[in-house]
Amino acid sequence: MAALSDIASGLTFRSSLEDLPAGDLKVIQMRDLAEDNTVSLNTAASVEDFSPKENQIAIANDIVFRSRGVTNTAAIIPVHPEKAVLAAPLMRIRVTSPDLRPDYLLWFINQPATQSFLATRSKGTMLKMIGKKALEELEIDVPDLETQTKIARIYRLSLERQKVQEKLNELRQLHMHGILAHKASESCHHKIKGEANVRSKH
């Protein structure tokens, strides 16, 4: 991957980040990587009095890689107006080759075969750690741009479909709980009403 992209480690902050509404710099942390493999700038903490170097600023279509954790997948930064940086242990992968699409690279990194390769290069047991060298040595299959575009589009649609399906499942569960709660309420009402009638006869 080294010949096709620039890889950099996230910044290390000495203390926990406090979200300051007036802050002019967004700090992307692990928690800001959504399940659909996008980066949420809305949840990122804002800080002030911090001046990053130009090469430390994260831009749209940068790939954000989870270098530490149970899974070592990646997410992509959408177009955004805010200035942002990455916090360690995240790593930034920026495509530098015109022959490689960032969204295709996102798909490639998150594929089971790639994840298996990275797992063989990881350190640690429970929380796997992937170093910069492992990413640089990752060999990427690079088809023509048209094929990359199709693969990236299908991948994005599959993630969107999964997100919609999860929402539907959640709504079905809420609907089912509502039905069951209503039946339980009706049952209690009839029981209490029946007991009242028995008492009135006596």
mmCIF file of C-alpha atoms in Angstrom:
data_model
loop_
_atom_site.group_PDB
_atom_site.id
_atom_site.type_symbol
_atom_site.label_atom_id
_atom_site.label_comp_id
_atom_site.label_asym_id
_atom_site.label_seq_id
_atom_site.Cartn_x
_atom_site.Cartn_y
_atom_site.Cartn_z
ATOM 1 C CA MET A 1 0.000 0.000 0.000
ATOM 2 C CA ALA A 2 2.967 2.298 0.530
ATOM 3 C CA ALA A 3 3.270 3.011 -3.199
ATOM 4 C CA LEU A 4 -0.389 4.030 -3.459
ATOM 5 C CA SER A 5 -1.015 5.990 -0.277
ATOM 6 C CA ASP A 6 0.404 8.030 2.575
ATOM 7 C CA ILE A 7 -0.022 6.523 6.042
ATOM 8 C CA ALA A 8 0.245 8.531 9.253
ATOM 9 C CA SER A 9 -0.480 7.867 12.921
ATOM 10 C CA GLY A 10 -3.058 9.856 14.846
ATOM 11 C CA LEU A 11 -2.021 12.483 17.368
ATOM 12 C CA THR A 12 -1.455 11.672 21.027
ATOM 13 C CA PHE A 13 -3.234 13.892 23.524
ATOM 14 C CA ARG A 14 -1.847 13.949 27.073
ATOM 15 C CA SER A 15 -5.229 14.241 28.759
ATOM 16 C CA SER A 16 -8.811 13.270 28.012
ATOM 17 C CA LEU A 17 -10.493 15.540 25.501
ATOM 18 C CA GLU A 18 -13.141 17.947 26.727
ATOM 19 C CA ASP A 19 -15.703 18.926 24.113
ATOM 20 C CA LEU A 20 -15.676 22.721 23.796
ATOM 21 C CA PRO A 21 -18.556 24.118 21.708
ATOM 22 C CA ALA A 22 -16.427 27.140 20.802
ATOM 23 C CA GLY A 23 -13.517 24.963 19.689
ATOM 24 C CA ASP A 24 -12.311 25.381 16.118
ATOM 25 C CA LEU A 25 -10.770 21.922 15.677
ATOM 26 C CA LYS A 26 -12.532 18.556 15.575
ATOM 27 C CA VAL A 27 -10.715 15.534 16.992
ATOM 28 C CA ILE A 28 -11.802 12.217 15.502
ATOM 29 C CA GLN A 29 -11.652 9.361 18.004
ATOM 30 C CA MET A 30 -12.507 5.662 17.857
ATOM 31 C CA ARG A 31 -16.064 6.363 19.044
ATOM 32 C CA ASP A 32 -16.704 8.555 15.979
ATOM 33 C CA LEU A 33 -16.382 5.663 13.545
ATOM 34 C CA ALA A 34 -19.915 4.536 12.735
ATOM 35 C CA GLU A 35 -21.093 1.003 11.988
ATOM 36 C CA ASP A 36 -21.625 1.915 8.320
ATOM 37 C CA ASN A 37 -17.878 2.626 8.043
ATOM 38 C CA THR A 38 -18.205 6.385 7.860
ATOM 39 C CA VAL A 39 -16.759 8.975 10.230
ATOM 40 C CA SER A 40 -19.239 11.132 12.149
ATOM 41 C CA LEU A 41 -17.925 14.662 12.589
ATOM 42 C CA ASN A 42 -21.102 15.499 14.519
ATOM 43 C CA THR A 43 -19.988 13.374 17.468
ATOM 44 C CA ALA A 44 -16.321 14.410 17.328
ATOM 45 C CA ALA A 45 -15.048 16.539 20.210
ATOM 46 C CA SER A 46 -14.113 20.172 19.521
ATOM 47 C CA VAL A 47 -10.930 21.622 21.022
ATOM 48 C CA GLU A 48 -9.239 25.006 20.977
ATOM 49 C CA ASP A 49 -5.746 26.430 21.329
ATOM 50 C CA PHE A 50 -4.299 23.622 19.238
ATOM 51 C CA SER A 51 -2.529 24.264 15.932
ATOM 52 C CA PRO A 52 -1.884 21.070 13.973
ATOM 53 C CA LYS A 53 0.622 20.863 11.166
ATOM 54 C CA GLU A 54 -0.758 20.886 7.654
ATOM 55 C CA ASN A 55 0.009 17.194 7.105
ATOM 56 C CA GLN A 56 -1.847 16.293 10.314
ATOM 57 C CA ILE A 57 -5.174 17.677 9.134
ATOM 58 C CA ALA A 58 -7.693 15.042 8.040
ATOM 59 C CA ILE A 59 -9.567 15.737 4.828
ATOM 60 C CA ALA A 60 -12.521 14.264 2.949
ATOM 61 C CA ASN A 61 -11.927 10.745 1.570
ATOM 62 C CA ASP A 62 -9.128 10.017 4.015
ATOM 63 C CA ILE A 63 -9.393 6.459 5.311
ATOM 64 C CA VAL A 64 -9.421 6.157 9.106
ATOM 65 C CA PHE A 65 -8.005 2.832 10.268
ATOM 66 C CA ARG A 66 -8.602 1.207 13.663
ATOM 67 C CA SER A 67 -5.039 0.165 14.470
ATOM 68 C CA ARG A 68 -6.061 -1.218 17.873
ATOM 69 C CA GLY A 69 -9.111 -3.149 18.975
ATOM 70 C CA VAL A 70 -11.079 -6.351 18.567
ATOM 71 C CA THR A 71 -11.515 -5.527 14.871
ATOM 72 C CA ASN A 72 -9.114 -3.583 12.675
ATOM 73 C CA THR A 73 -11.491 -2.228 10.082
ATOM 74 C CA ALA A 74 -11.591 1.217 8.495
ATOM 75 C CA ALA A 75 -13.997 4.081 7.856
ATOM 76 C CA ILE A 76 -13.988 6.977 5.420
ATOM 77 C CA ILE A 77 -14.245 10.702 6.148
ATOM 78 C CA PRO A 78 -17.107 12.436 4.296
ATOM 79 C CA VAL A 79 -16.977 15.932 2.855
ATOM 80 C CA HIS A 80 -17.062 18.337 5.809
ATOM 81 C CA PRO A 81 -16.389 22.043 6.451
ATOM 82 C CA GLU A 82 -14.597 21.621 9.801
ATOM 83 C CA LYS A 83 -10.874 21.352 10.353
ATOM 84 C CA ALA A 84 -10.169 17.949 11.902
ATOM 85 C CA VAL A 85 -7.363 15.703 13.108
ATOM 86 C CA LEU A 86 -7.163 12.068 14.186
ATOM 87 C CA ALA A 87 -6.392 10.922 17.715
ATOM 88 C CA ALA A 88 -4.240 7.861 18.359
ATOM 89 C CA PRO A 89 -4.583 4.904 18.064
ATOM 90 C CA LEU A 90 -6.352 5.753 14.811
ATOM 91 C CA MET A 91 -4.262 5.916 11.647
ATOM 92 C CA ARG A 92 -4.875 8.004 8.552
ATOM 93 C CA ILE A 93 -4.526 6.517 5.063
ATOM 94 C CA ARG A 94 -4.602 9.027 2.217
ATOM 95 C CA VAL A 95 -4.688 7.731 -1.346
ATOM 96 C CA THR A 96 -1.962 9.351 -3.438
ATOM 97 C CA SER A 97 -2.317 7.362 -6.662
ATOM 98 C CA PRO A 98 -4.779 8.436 -9.387
ATOM 99 C CA ASP A 99 -5.301 4.749 -10.138
ATOM 100 C CA LEU A 100 -6.893 4.001 -6.754
ATOM 101 C CA ARG A 101 -10.265 5.148 -5.422
ATOM 102 C CA PRO A 102 -10.492 5.796 -1.646
ATOM 103 C CA ASP A 103 -13.914 4.148 -1.363
ATOM 104 C CA TYR A 104 -12.582 1.050 -3.133
ATOM 105 C CA LEU A 105 -9.632 0.964 -0.719
ATOM 106 C CA LEU A 106 -12.127 1.163 2.148
ATOM 107 C CA TRP A 107 -13.895 -1.924 0.783
ATOM 108 C CA PHE A 108 -10.600 -3.744 0.251
ATOM 109 C CA ILE A 109 -9.350 -3.134 3.799
ATOM 110 C CA ASN A 110 -12.617 -4.307 5.335
ATOM 111 C CA GLN A 111 -12.753 -7.550 3.359
ATOM 112 C CA PRO A 112 -12.327 -10.811 5.317
ATOM 113 C CA ALA A 113 -9.191 -11.780 3.347
ATOM 114 C CA THR A 114 -7.501 -8.468 4.171
ATOM 115 C CA GLN A 115 -8.594 -8.660 7.783
ATOM 116 C CA SER A 116 -7.118 -12.154 7.987
ATOM 117 C CA PHE A 117 -3.821 -10.895 6.605
ATOM 118 C CA LEU A 118 -3.708 -8.039 9.088
ATOM 119 C CA ALA A 119 -4.522 -10.436 11.915
ATOM 120 C CA THR A 120 -1.380 -12.421 11.089
ATOM 121 C CA ARG A 121 0.642 -9.224 11.430
ATOM 122 C CA SER A 122 -0.993 -8.032 14.626
ATOM 123 C CA LYS A 123 0.404 -7.890 18.136
ATOM 124 C CA GLY A 124 -1.559 -8.669 21.266
ATOM 125 C CA THR A 125 -4.329 -11.164 21.932
ATOM 126 C CA MET A 126 -7.625 -9.585 23.006
ATOM 127 C CA LEU A 127 -6.905 -6.119 21.588
ATOM 128 C CA LYS A 128 -5.053 -6.563 18.334
ATOM 129 C CA MET A 129 -2.532 -3.872 17.374
ATOM 130 C CA ILE A 130 -1.598 -3.244 13.746
ATOM 131 C CA GLY A 131 1.537 -1.234 13.052
ATOM 132 C CA LYS A 132 2.213 1.138 10.196
ATOM 133 C CA LYS A 133 4.611 -1.333 8.588
ATOM 134 C CA ALA A 134 1.870 -3.969 8.246
ATOM 135 C CA LEU A 135 -0.311 -1.494 6.347
ATOM 136 C CA GLU A 136 2.560 -0.419 4.133
ATOM 137 C CA GLU A 137 3.269 -4.048 3.219
ATOM 138 C CA LEU A 138 -0.368 -4.830 2.441
ATOM 139 C CA GLU A 139 -0.695 -5.766 -1.234
ATOM 140 C CA ILE A 140 -3.779 -4.292 -2.890
ATOM 141 C CA ASP A 141 -5.594 -5.704 -5.903
ATOM 142 C CA VAL A 142 -6.152 -2.667 -8.136
ATOM 143 C CA PRO A 143 -8.598 -3.237 -11.015
ATOM 144 C CA ASP A 144 -9.482 -0.503 -13.509
ATOM 145 C CA LEU A 145 -11.255 2.579 -12.149
ATOM 146 C CA GLU A 146 -14.609 1.600 -13.626
ATOM 147 C CA THR A 147 -14.544 -1.716 -11.789
ATOM 148 C CA GLN A 148 -13.433 0.021 -8.603
ATOM 149 C CA THR A 149 -16.363 2.419 -8.909
ATOM 150 C CA LYS A 150 -18.855 -0.429 -9.293
ATOM 151 C CA ILE A 151 -17.431 -2.380 -6.351
ATOM 152 C CA ALA A 152 -17.393 0.706 -4.112
ATOM 153 C CA ARG A 153 -20.987 1.573 -5.063
ATOM 154 C CA ILE A 154 -22.262 -1.947 -4.384
ATOM 155 C CA TYR A 155 -20.406 -1.950 -1.067
ATOM 156 C CA ARG A 156 -21.951 1.353 -0.042
ATOM 157 C CA LEU A 157 -25.434 0.174 -1.031
ATOM 158 C CA SER A 158 -24.981 -3.041 0.944
ATOM 159 C CA LEU A 159 -24.021 -1.041 4.047
ATOM 160 C CA GLU A 160 -27.020 1.250 3.597
ATOM 161 C CA ARG A 161 -29.304 -1.756 3.159
ATOM 162 C CA GLN A 162 -27.886 -3.326 6.307
ATOM 163 C CA LYS A 163 -28.494 -0.099 8.213
ATOM 164 C CA VAL A 164 -32.103 0.082 6.994
ATOM 165 C CA GLN A 165 -32.651 -3.588 7.823
ATOM 166 C CA GLU A 166 -31.363 -3.076 11.359
ATOM 167 C CA LYS A 167 -33.732 -0.130 11.781
ATOM 168 C CA LEU A 168 -36.657 -2.209 10.506
ATOM 169 C CA ASN A 169 -35.778 -5.007 12.910
ATOM 170 C CA GLU A 170 -35.671 -2.483 15.742
ATOM 171 C CA LEU A 171 -39.095 -1.122 14.771
ATOM 172 C CA ARG A 172 -40.514 -4.648 14.545
ATOM 173 C CA GLN A 173 -39.226 -5.380 18.041
ATOM 174 C CA LEU A 174 -40.803 -2.188 19.394
ATOM 175 C CA HIS A 175 -44.066 -3.015 17.632
ATOM 176 C CA MET A 176 -44.048 -6.550 19.058
ATOM 177 C CA HIS A 177 -43.301 -5.267 22.565
ATOM 178 C CA GLY A 178 -46.187 -2.826 22.170
ATOM 179 C CA ILE A 179 -48.582 -5.613 21.198
ATOM 180 C CA LEU A 180 -47.466 -7.816 24.082
ATOM 181 C CA ALA A 181 -47.700 -4.942 26.562
ATOM 182 C CA HIS A 182 -51.229 -4.174 25.333
ATOM 183 C CA LYS A 183 -52.280 -7.823 25.720
ATOM 184 C CA ALA A 184 -50.787 -7.933 29.202
ATOM 185 C CA SER A 185 -52.655 -4.755 30.119
ATOM 186 C CA GLU A 186 -55.944 -6.152 28.793
ATOM 187 C CA SER A 187 -55.453 -9.369 30.729
ATOM 188 C CA CYS A 188 -54.867 -7.505 33.992
ATOM 189 C CA HIS A 189 -57.890 -5.300 33.370
ATOM 190 C CA HIS A 190 -60.198 -8.278 32.825
ATOM 191 C CA LYS A 191 -58.822 -10.080 35.862
ATOM 192 C CA ILE A 192 -59.265 -7.067 38.143
ATOM 193 C CA LYS A 193 -62.736 -6.460 36.759
ATOM 194 C CA GLY A 194 -63.679 -10.109 37.346
ATOM 195 C CA GLU A 195 -62.462 -9.989 40.954
ATOM 196 C CA ALA A 196 -64.492 -6.845 41.535
ATOM 197 C CA ASN A 197 -67.657 -8.570 40.302
ATOM 198 C CA VAL A 198 -67.039 -11.536 42.594
ATOM 199 C CA ARG A 199 -66.694 -9.210 45.593
ATOM 200 C CA SER A 200 -69.879 -7.321 44.712
ATOM 201 C CA LYS A 201 -71.929 -10.539 44.769
ATOM 202 C CA HIS A 202 -70.872 -11.167 48.346
#
